[in-house]
mmCIF file of C-alpha atoms in Angstrom:
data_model
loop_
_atom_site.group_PDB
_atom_site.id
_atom_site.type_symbol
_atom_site.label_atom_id
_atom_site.label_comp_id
_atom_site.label_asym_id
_atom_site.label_seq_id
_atom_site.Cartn_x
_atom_site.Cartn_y
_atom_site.Cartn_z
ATOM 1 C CA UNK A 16 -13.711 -35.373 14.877
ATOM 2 C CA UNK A 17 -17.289 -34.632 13.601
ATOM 3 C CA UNK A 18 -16.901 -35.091 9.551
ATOM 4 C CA UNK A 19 -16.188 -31.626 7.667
ATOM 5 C CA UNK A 20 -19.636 -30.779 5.576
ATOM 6 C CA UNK A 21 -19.293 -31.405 1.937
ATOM 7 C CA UNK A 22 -19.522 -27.480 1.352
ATOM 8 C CA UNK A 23 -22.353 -25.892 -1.152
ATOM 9 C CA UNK A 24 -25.415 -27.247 -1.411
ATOM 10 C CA UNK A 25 -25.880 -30.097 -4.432
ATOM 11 C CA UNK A 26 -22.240 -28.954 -5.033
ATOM 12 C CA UNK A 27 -21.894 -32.022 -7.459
ATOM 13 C CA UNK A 28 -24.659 -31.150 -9.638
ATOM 14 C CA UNK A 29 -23.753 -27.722 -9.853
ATOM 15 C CA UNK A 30 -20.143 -28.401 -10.630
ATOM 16 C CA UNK A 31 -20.778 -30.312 -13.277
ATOM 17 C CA UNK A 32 -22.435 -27.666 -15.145
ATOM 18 C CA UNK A 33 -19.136 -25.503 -15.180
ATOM 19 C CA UNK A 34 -17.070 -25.669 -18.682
ATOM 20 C CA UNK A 35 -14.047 -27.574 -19.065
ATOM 21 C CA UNK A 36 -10.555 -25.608 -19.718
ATOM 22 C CA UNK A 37 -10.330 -24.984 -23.000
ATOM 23 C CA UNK A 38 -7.557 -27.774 -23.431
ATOM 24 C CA UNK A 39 -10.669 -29.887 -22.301
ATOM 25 C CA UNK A 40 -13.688 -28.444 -23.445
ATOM 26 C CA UNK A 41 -12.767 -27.861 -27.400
ATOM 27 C CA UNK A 42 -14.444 -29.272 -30.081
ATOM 28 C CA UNK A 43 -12.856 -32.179 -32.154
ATOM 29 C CA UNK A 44 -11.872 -31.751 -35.657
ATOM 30 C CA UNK A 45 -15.502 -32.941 -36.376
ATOM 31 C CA UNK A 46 -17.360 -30.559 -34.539
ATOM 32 C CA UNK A 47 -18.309 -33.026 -31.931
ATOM 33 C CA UNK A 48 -17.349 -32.526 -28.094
ATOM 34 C CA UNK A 49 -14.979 -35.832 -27.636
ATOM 35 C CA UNK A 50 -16.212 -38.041 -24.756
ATOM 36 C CA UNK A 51 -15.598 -37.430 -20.982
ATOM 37 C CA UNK A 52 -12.195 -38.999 -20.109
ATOM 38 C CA UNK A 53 -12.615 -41.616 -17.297
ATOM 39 C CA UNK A 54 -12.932 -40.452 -13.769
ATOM 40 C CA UNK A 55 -9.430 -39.208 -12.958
ATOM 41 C CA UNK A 56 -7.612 -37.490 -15.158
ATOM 42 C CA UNK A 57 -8.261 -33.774 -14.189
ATOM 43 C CA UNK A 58 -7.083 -34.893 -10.986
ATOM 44 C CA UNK A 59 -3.672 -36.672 -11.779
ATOM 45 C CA UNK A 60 -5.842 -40.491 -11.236
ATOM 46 C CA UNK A 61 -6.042 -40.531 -7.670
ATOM 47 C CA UNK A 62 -6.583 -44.206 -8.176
ATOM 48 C CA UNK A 63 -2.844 -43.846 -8.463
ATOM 49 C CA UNK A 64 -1.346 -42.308 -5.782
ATOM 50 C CA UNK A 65 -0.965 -45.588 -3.390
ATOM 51 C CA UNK A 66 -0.854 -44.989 0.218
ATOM 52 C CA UNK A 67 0.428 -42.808 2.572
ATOM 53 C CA UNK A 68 2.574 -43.535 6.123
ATOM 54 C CA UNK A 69 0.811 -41.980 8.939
ATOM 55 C CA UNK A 70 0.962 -42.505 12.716
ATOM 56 C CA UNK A 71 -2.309 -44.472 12.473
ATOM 57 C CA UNK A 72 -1.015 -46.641 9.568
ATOM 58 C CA UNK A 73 -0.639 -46.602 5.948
ATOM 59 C CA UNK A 74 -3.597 -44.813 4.844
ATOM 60 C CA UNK A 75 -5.138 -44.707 0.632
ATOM 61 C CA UNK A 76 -8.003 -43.394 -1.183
ATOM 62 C CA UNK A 77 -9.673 -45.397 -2.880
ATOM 63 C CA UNK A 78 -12.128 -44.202 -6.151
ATOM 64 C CA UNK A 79 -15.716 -45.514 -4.536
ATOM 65 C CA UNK A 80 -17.478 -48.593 -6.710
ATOM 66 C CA UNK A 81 -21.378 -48.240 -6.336
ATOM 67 C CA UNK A 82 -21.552 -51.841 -6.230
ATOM 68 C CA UNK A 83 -19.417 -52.716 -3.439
ATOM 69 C CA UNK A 84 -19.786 -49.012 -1.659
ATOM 70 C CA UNK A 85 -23.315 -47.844 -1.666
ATOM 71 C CA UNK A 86 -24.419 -49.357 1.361
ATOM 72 C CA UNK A 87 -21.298 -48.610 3.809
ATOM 73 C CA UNK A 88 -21.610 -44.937 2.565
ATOM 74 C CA UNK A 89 -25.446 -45.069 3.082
ATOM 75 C CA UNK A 90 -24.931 -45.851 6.288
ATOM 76 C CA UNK A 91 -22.521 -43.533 7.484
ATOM 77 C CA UNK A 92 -24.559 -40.786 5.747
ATOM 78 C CA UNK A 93 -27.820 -41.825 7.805
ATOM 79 C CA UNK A 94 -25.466 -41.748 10.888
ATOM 80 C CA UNK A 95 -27.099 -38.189 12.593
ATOM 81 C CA UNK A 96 -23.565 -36.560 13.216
ATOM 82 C CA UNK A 97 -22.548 -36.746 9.592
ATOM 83 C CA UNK A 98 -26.174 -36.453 8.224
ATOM 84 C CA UNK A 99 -26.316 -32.742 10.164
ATOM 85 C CA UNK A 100 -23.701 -31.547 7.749
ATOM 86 C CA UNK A 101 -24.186 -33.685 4.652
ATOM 87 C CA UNK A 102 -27.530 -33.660 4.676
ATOM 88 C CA UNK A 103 -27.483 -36.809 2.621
ATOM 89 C CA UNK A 104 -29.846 -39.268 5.117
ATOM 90 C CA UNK A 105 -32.725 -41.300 3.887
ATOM 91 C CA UNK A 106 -32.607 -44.152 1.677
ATOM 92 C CA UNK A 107 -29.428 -45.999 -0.931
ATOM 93 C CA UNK A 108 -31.139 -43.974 -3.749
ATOM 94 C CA UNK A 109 -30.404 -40.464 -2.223
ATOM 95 C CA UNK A 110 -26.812 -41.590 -1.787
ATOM 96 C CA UNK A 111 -26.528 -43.154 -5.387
ATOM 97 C CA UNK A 112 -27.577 -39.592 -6.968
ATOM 98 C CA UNK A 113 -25.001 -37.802 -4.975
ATOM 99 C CA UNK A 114 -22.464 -40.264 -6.137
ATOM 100 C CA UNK A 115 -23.574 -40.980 -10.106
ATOM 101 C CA UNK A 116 -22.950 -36.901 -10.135
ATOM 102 C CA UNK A 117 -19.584 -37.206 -9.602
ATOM 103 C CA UNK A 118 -19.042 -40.513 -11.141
ATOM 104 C CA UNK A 119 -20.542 -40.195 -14.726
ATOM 105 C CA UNK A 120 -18.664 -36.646 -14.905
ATOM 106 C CA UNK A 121 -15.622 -35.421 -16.396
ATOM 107 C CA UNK A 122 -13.615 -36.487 -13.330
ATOM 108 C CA UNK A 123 -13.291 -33.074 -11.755
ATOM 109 C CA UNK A 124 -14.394 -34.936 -8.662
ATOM 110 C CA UNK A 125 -14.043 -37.918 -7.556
ATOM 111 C CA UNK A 126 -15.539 -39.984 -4.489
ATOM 112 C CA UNK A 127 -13.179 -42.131 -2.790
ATOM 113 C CA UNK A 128 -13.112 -44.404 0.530
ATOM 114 C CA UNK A 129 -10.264 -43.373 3.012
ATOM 115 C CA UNK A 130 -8.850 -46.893 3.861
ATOM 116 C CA UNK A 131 -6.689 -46.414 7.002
ATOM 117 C CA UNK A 132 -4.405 -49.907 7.374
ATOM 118 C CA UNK A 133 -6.780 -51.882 5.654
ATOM 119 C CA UNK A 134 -10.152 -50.924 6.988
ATOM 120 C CA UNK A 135 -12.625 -48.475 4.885
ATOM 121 C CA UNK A 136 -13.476 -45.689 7.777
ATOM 122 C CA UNK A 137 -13.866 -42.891 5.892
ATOM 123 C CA UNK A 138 -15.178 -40.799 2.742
ATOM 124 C CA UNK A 139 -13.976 -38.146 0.538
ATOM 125 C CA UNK A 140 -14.481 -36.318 -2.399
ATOM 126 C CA UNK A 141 -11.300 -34.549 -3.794
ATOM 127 C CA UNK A 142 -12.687 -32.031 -6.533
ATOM 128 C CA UNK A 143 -10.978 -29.498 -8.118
ATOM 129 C CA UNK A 144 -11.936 -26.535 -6.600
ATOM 130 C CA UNK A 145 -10.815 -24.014 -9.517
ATOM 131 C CA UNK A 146 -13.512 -25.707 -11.525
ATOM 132 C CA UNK A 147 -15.909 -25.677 -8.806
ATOM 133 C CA UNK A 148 -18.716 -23.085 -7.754
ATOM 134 C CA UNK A 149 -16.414 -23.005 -4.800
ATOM 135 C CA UNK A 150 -14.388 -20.945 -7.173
ATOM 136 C CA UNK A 151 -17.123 -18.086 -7.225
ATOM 137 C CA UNK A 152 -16.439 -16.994 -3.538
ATOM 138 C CA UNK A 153 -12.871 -16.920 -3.306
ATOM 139 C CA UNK A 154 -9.604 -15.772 -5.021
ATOM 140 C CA UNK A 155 -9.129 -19.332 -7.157
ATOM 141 C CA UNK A 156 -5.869 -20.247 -8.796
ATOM 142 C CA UNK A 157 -5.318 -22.538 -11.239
ATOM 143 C CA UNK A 158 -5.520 -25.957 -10.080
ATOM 144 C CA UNK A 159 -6.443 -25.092 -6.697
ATOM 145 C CA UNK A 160 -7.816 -28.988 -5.037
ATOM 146 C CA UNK A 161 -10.359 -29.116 -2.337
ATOM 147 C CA UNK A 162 -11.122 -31.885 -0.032
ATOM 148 C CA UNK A 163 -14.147 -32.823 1.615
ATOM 149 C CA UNK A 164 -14.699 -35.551 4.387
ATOM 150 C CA UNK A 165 -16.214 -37.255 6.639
ATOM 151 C CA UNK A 166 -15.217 -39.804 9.582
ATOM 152 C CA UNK A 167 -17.543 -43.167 9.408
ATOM 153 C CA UNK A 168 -17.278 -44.249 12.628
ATOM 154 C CA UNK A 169 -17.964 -43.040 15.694
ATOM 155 C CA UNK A 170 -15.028 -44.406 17.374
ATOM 156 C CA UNK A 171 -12.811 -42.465 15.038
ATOM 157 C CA UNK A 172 -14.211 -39.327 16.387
ATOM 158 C CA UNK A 173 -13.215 -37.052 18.624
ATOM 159 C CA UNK A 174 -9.374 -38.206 19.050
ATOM 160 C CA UNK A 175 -7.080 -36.632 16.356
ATOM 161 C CA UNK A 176 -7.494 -38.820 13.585
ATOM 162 C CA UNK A 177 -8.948 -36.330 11.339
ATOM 163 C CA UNK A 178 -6.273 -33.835 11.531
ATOM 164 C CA UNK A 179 -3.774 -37.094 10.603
ATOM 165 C CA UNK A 180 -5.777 -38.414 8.052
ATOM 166 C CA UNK A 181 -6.519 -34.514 6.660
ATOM 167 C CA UNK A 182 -2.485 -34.019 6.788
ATOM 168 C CA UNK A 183 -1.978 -37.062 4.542
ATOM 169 C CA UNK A 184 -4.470 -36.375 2.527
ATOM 170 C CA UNK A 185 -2.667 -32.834 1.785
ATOM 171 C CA UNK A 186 0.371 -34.643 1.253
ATOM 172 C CA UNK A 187 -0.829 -37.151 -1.576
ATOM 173 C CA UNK A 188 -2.421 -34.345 -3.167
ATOM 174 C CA UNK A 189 0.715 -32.545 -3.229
ATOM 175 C CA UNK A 190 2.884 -35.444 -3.887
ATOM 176 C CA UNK A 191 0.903 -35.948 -7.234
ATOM 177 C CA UNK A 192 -0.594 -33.044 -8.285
ATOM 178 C CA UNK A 193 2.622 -30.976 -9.237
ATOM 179 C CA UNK A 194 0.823 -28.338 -10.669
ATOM 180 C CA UNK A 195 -1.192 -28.019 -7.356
ATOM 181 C CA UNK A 196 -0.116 -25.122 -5.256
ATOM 182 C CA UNK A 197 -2.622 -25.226 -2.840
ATOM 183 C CA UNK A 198 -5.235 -27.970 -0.578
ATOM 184 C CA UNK A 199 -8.532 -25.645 -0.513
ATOM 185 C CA UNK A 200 -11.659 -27.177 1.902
ATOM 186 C CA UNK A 201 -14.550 -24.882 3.328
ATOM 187 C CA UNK A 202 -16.015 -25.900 6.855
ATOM 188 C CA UNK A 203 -18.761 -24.203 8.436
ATOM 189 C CA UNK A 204 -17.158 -21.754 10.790
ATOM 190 C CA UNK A 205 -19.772 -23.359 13.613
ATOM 191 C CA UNK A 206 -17.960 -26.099 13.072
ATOM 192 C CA UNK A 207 -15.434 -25.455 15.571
ATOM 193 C CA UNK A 208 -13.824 -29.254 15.982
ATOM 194 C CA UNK A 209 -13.382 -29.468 12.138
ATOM 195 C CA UNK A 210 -11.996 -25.487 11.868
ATOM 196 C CA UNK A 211 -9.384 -26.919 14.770
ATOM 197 C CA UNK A 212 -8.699 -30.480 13.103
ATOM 198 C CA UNK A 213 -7.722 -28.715 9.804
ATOM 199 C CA UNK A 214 -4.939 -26.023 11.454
ATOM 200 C CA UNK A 215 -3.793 -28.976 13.698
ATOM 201 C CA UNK A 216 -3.325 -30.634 9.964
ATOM 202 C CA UNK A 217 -1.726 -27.963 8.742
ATOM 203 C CA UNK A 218 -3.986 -25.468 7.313
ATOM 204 C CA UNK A 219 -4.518 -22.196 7.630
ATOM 205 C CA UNK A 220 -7.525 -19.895 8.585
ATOM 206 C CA UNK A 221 -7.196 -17.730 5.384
ATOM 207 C CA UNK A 222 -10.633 -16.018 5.313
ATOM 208 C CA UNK A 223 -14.390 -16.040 5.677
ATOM 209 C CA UNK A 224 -17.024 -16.656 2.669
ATOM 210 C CA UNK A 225 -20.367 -16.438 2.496
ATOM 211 C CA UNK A 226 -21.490 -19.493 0.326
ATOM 212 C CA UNK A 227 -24.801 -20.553 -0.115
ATOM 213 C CA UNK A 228 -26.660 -22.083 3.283
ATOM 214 C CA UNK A 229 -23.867 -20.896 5.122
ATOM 215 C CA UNK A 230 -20.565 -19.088 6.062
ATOM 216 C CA UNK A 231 -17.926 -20.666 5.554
ATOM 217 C CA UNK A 232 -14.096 -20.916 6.912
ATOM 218 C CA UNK A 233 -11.749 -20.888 3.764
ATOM 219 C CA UNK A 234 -8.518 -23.191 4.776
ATOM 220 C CA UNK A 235 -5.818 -23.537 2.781
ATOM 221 C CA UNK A 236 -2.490 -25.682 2.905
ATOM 222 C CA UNK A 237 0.231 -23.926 0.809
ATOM 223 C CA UNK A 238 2.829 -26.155 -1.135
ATOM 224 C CA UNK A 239 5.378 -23.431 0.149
ATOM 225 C CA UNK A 240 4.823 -24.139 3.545
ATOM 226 C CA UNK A 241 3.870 -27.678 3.819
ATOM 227 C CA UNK A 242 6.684 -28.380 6.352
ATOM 228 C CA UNK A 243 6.663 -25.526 8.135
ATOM 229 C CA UNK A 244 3.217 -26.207 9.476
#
């Protein structure tokens, strides 16, 4: 399927400037904020959560390392399909920012390669999306978790991976984020393919929001209903 766009625009950045929950955010004993825990924790360390069983093979995210990543991502960003909704193309240095946002933050969101029986294919960015500017435009709950995506290779495309891949996704998030009622992600409503890959997944259409540079289709997958749908 064409990959789902990452949402609003220089989401990272902007997310980043949101406060902490207070649990988070408070001031140590000495007046000084204590340090950003590693990438991870406001997330339940996704680094954790193994791998899933899906139809296509056992599939894991895996938190992205610069060093071995940057130029697999690079090039799937500079790949036109993806770069139409990501708008991330041009050179390793325009990926790098978009990933040191996430990566030297509090660990509200967090990069990761989809590895699908052994092979890196994909990327994703799983973000809480109560703490996100996401949270601005629609009714947010506490520890709402949104998903973004995209396929890497073309030959991925266009067959039903996605919605598998999406489905599992939903599922490790739910698996290990008890707290998590609901799987939150925010395609372009032009983006017809993606808007079908996520209800084939196992989301549903809940609304329309206007976010900035475009309108968006609000999907959800509910913890209540996860296998019902």
């Amino acid at each position: 399927m064409p990959p789902t766009d990452r949402g609003l625009s220089l989401s990272s950045a902007d997310t980043l400037d949101r406060p902490l929950p207070p649990e988070r955010g408070a001031l140590s004993d000495h007046g000084q904020r204590p340090p950003a825990p590693a990438a991870g924790p406001l997330l339940d360390n996704p680094a954790d959560w193994g791998a899933a069983d899906t139809p296509a093979g056992p599939f894991a995210l895996v938190p992205v390392r610069p060093d071995r990543d940057l130029d697999r991502i690079t090039g799937w960003m500079n790949d036109p399909a993806v770069a139409a909704f990501w708008e991330l193309a041009g050179p390793p240095e325009i990926t790098a920012a978009h990933l040191r946002g996430q990566l030297d933050g509090d660990g509200r969101s967090v990069p990761c390669l989809g590895v699908l029986a052994g092979v890196p294919m994909s990327y994703w960015e799983i973000y809480r999306a109560d703490l996100d500017p996401l949270a601005r435009h629609y009714p947010a709950r506490p520890q709402d978790t949104g998903v973004h995506l995209l396929i890497g290779r073309a030959g991925d495309r266009g067959r039903g991976l996605g919605s598998t891949l999406l489905r599992a996704t939903a599922d490790l998030v739910l698996d290990h984020r008890p707290q998590c009622a609901r799987v939150i992600a925010e395609p372009d409503v032009r983006n017809s393919a993606s808007v079908a890959a996520f209800l084939s997944a196992g989301f549903r259409y809940a609304d329309e929001i206007e976010l900035p540079g475009k309108r968006a289709a609000l999907m959800v997958r509910d913890r209540a209903r996860r296998h019902l749908l």
